[in-house]
């Protein structure tokens, strides 16, 4: 199926209130343009320099989401324009995002990426550490960051019960953390090409879909 047909199919399928993030990492700008032509405006990238290069070429009304692990020395590439950093996973990174946001005169929206699987390869906060940081009012030191919710990934497995358990846990983390933030804490970003159907059952508000839309990535 073509990029356009896939986007239209997904937009039809997703319930109202669930946002579609088109994960375009490793795909050329021509692919993003096709998605743009059928009205897609939110794109997710995993590498700051690639995100910046694409943003410079493509229309200005695109909403760029950073979804990959973000090194502190690369925040500066995206700070002036990024719409949402979904991979905020440490206090050190929060401090740097805050510093760069302040330099640009912006407040940057971020999601707390939480590690809920047993896989060492996945990034994200350890939930207990995050909870104590939040309870201690840790984010008050970073006024140029606005925490909008939670992002996470399920275990890479065919065992659906494990995937369900991970999404249930992410939803519970989001629900518990909500009491420490305001009404703007409204986003639960979970679900990818292979598991978004399941994420929908656990209340996701944003699915991040790459290969279903754009095909396999060439690394
Ligand atoms: C690559 C990536 C996706 C998209 O994965 P697909 O399986 O291609 O849909 C979603 N979320 C994150 C964090 C990613 O790195």
Coordinates of C-alpha atoms and ligand atoms in Angstrom, one line a residue:
X1 CA 0.0 0.0 0.0
X2 CA 1.1 3.5 -0.6
X3 CA 2.1 6.0 2.1
X4 CA -1.1 8.0 1.4
X5 CA -3.4 5.1 1.6
X6 CA -1.9 3.9 4.8
X7 CA -2.2 7.3 6.5
X8 CA -5.8 7.6 5.4
X9 CA -6.5 4.0 6.6
X10 CA -5.0 4.8 10.0
X11 CA -6.8 8.1 10.5
X12 CA -10.0 6.3 9.8
X13 CA -9.2 3.5 12.2
X14 CA -8.0 5.6 15.2
X15 CA -10.6 6.7 17.6
X16 CA -11.2 10.4 18.1
X17 CA -8.6 11.8 20.6
X18 CA -5.8 9.5 19.5
X19 CA -3.1 11.3 17.7
X20 CA -1.2 9.7 14.8
X21 CA 2.6 10.4 14.9
X22 CA 4.2 9.4 11.6
X23 CA 7.6 8.0 12.5
X24 CA 9.7 9.0 9.5
X25 CA 13.2 8.3 10.8
X26 CA 15.6 7.0 8.1
X27 CA 13.1 7.9 5.4
X28 CA 13.8 10.5 2.8
X29 CA 12.0 13.9 2.7
X30 CA 10.1 12.7 -0.4
X31 CA 8.3 10.1 1.8
X32 CA 7.4 12.7 4.3
X33 CA 6.1 15.0 1.6
X34 CA 3.7 12.3 0.5
X35 CA 2.3 12.0 4.0
X36 CA 2.1 15.8 4.3
X37 CA 0.0 15.9 1.1
X38 CA -2.8 13.9 2.7
X39 CA -2.8 16.2 5.8
X40 CA -0.3 14.5 8.1
X41 CA 1.4 17.2 10.2
X42 CA 3.0 15.3 13.1
X43 CA 6.3 13.5 12.4
X44 CA 8.6 11.6 14.7
X45 CA 12.4 11.4 14.3
X46 CA 15.0 9.6 16.4
X47 CA 18.2 11.6 15.5
X48 CA 18.5 15.3 16.2
X49 CA 20.6 16.2 13.2
X50 CA 18.3 14.3 10.8
X51 CA 15.3 16.0 12.4
X52 CA 16.8 19.4 12.0
X53 CA 17.8 18.8 8.4
X54 CA 14.3 17.7 7.5
X55 CA 12.7 20.6 9.3
X56 CA 14.8 23.0 7.3
X57 CA 13.5 21.6 4.0
X58 CA 9.9 20.8 4.8
X59 CA 6.9 23.1 5.4
X60 CA 6.9 25.2 8.6
X61 CA 3.6 24.0 9.9
X62 CA 4.9 20.5 10.6
X63 CA 5.0 19.5 14.3
X64 CA 8.3 17.7 15.0
X65 CA 8.6 15.1 17.8
X66 CA 11.9 13.8 19.1
X67 CA 11.3 10.2 20.0
X68 CA 14.9 8.7 20.2
X69 CA 17.4 8.7 22.9
X70 CA 18.6 12.3 23.2
X71 CA 22.2 13.1 24.2
X72 CA 22.6 16.4 26.1
X73 CA 25.1 17.8 23.6
X74 CA 22.5 17.5 20.8
X75 CA 19.6 19.3 22.4
X76 CA 20.7 22.5 20.8
X77 CA 20.0 21.3 17.3
X78 CA 16.3 21.0 18.0
X79 CA 15.5 23.3 20.9
X80 CA 14.5 26.3 18.7
X81 CA 11.6 24.6 17.0
X82 CA 10.8 21.1 18.3
X83 CA 7.2 20.6 19.3
X84 CA 7.6 17.7 21.7
X85 CA 10.6 15.8 23.2
X86 CA 9.1 12.4 24.0
X87 CA 12.4 10.9 25.3
X88 CA 13.1 12.9 28.4
X89 CA 14.7 10.2 30.5
X90 CA 17.0 11.8 33.1
X91 CA 17.5 14.9 35.3
X92 CA 20.7 15.8 33.4
X93 CA 18.7 15.9 30.1
X94 CA 15.9 17.9 31.8
X95 CA 18.5 20.5 32.9
X96 CA 20.0 20.8 29.4
X97 CA 16.6 21.0 27.7
X98 CA 15.6 23.7 30.1
X99 CA 18.9 25.6 29.5
X100 CA 18.5 25.5 25.7
X101 CA 14.8 26.4 25.9
X102 CA 15.6 29.4 28.0
X103 CA 18.2 30.5 25.5
X104 CA 15.6 30.4 22.7
X105 CA 12.9 32.1 24.9
X106 CA 10.7 29.0 24.7
X107 CA 9.0 26.5 26.9
X108 CA 9.5 23.0 25.5
X109 CA 6.9 20.3 25.9
X110 CA 8.3 17.0 27.0
X111 CA 7.1 13.5 27.8
X112 CA 8.7 11.4 30.6
X113 CA 10.0 8.2 28.9
X114 CA 9.5 5.3 31.3
X115 CA 11.3 2.0 31.2
X116 CA 8.8 -0.7 31.9
X117 CA 10.3 -3.8 30.2
X118 CA 13.0 -6.2 31.3
X119 CA 15.1 -5.3 28.2
X120 CA 18.3 -3.5 29.0
X121 CA 18.4 -2.1 25.5
X122 CA 15.5 0.2 26.1
X123 CA 15.9 3.6 27.6
X124 CA 13.8 5.5 30.0
X125 CA 13.5 6.4 33.7
X126 CA 13.4 3.8 36.3
X127 CA 9.9 4.5 37.6
X128 CA 10.7 4.5 41.3
X129 CA 13.5 7.0 40.8
X130 CA 11.2 9.2 38.6
X131 CA 8.4 9.1 41.2
X132 CA 10.7 10.2 44.0
X133 CA 12.2 12.9 41.8
X134 CA 8.7 14.2 40.9
X135 CA 7.4 13.9 44.5
X136 CA 10.4 16.0 45.6
X137 CA 9.3 18.7 43.2
X138 CA 12.3 18.2 41.0
X139 CA 10.9 19.7 37.9
X140 CA 10.2 23.0 39.6
X141 CA 13.9 23.9 38.9
X142 CA 13.1 23.7 35.2
X143 CA 10.5 26.3 34.3
X144 CA 11.2 26.2 30.6
X145 CA 10.1 22.6 30.4
X146 CA 6.4 21.7 30.4
X147 CA 5.8 18.0 31.2
X148 CA 2.9 16.8 29.1
X149 CA 2.7 13.1 30.0
X150 CA 4.4 9.7 29.6
X151 CA 6.0 7.8 26.7
X152 CA 7.0 4.2 26.6
X153 CA 7.6 1.1 24.6
X154 CA 6.4 -2.5 25.2
X155 CA 8.7 -5.5 25.2
X156 CA 9.7 -6.7 21.7
X157 CA 7.9 -10.1 21.7
X158 CA 5.1 -12.1 20.1
X159 CA 3.8 -12.8 23.6
X160 CA 0.7 -10.6 23.7
X161 CA 0.3 -11.0 27.5
X162 CA 3.7 -9.4 28.1
X163 CA 2.8 -6.5 25.8
X164 CA -0.5 -6.0 27.6
X165 CA 1.2 -6.0 30.9
X166 CA 3.7 -3.3 29.7
X167 CA 0.9 -1.0 28.4
X168 CA -1.1 -1.5 31.5
X169 CA 1.9 -0.5 33.6
X170 CA 2.6 2.6 31.5
X171 CA -1.0 3.7 31.8
X172 CA -0.8 3.2 35.6
X173 CA 2.4 5.2 35.8
X174 CA 0.7 8.0 33.9
X175 CA -2.3 7.9 36.1
X176 CA -0.2 8.1 39.3
X177 CA 2.0 10.9 38.1
X178 CA -0.9 13.0 37.0
X179 CA -1.6 14.2 40.5
X180 CA 1.8 16.0 40.5
X181 CA 1.2 18.0 37.3
X182 CA -1.6 20.2 36.0
X183 CA -4.2 19.6 33.3
X184 CA -1.6 19.8 30.6
X185 CA -0.4 16.4 31.7
X186 CA -2.7 14.7 29.2
X187 CA -0.5 12.6 26.9
X188 CA 0.1 8.8 27.0
X189 CA 2.3 8.0 24.0
X190 CA 2.4 4.2 23.4
X191 CA 1.9 1.8 20.6
X192 CA 3.9 1.2 17.4
X193 CA 3.2 -0.6 14.1
X194 CA 3.1 -4.0 15.6
X195 CA 1.3 -3.3 18.9
X196 CA -0.8 -0.1 18.5
X197 CA -4.0 -2.1 18.4
X198 CA -3.3 -3.3 21.9
X199 CA -2.2 0.1 23.1
X200 CA -5.6 1.5 22.1
X201 CA -7.2 -0.8 24.6
X202 CA -5.1 0.7 27.4
X203 CA -5.9 4.3 26.7
X204 CA -3.1 5.5 24.6
X205 CA -3.5 9.1 23.3
X206 CA -0.7 9.0 20.7
X207 CA 0.5 6.1 18.5
X208 CA 3.9 6.3 16.9
X209 CA 3.8 4.5 13.6
X210 CA 6.7 4.1 11.3
X211 CA 7.1 0.9 9.2
X212 CA 3.3 0.4 8.6
X213 CA 3.2 3.8 6.9
X214 CA 6.7 4.1 5.3
X215 CA 7.8 0.5 4.9
X216 CA 11.0 -1.0 6.2
X217 CA 13.8 1.3 7.2
X218 CA 17.2 1.2 5.5
X219 CA 19.8 1.6 8.2
Ligands
LIG1 C1 11.1 3.6 15.5 C2 10.2 4.0 16.6 C3 8.8 3.8 16.5 C4 8.1 3.3 15.2 O1 8.3 1.9 15.1 P1 7.6 1.1 13.9 O2 7.7 -0.3 14.4 O3 8.3 1.3 12.7 O4 6.2 1.6 13.9 C5 8.0 4.2 17.5 N1 8.5 4.7 18.7 C6 9.9 4.8 18.9 C7 10.4 5.3 20.2 C8 10.7 4.4 17.9 O5 12.1 4.5 18.1

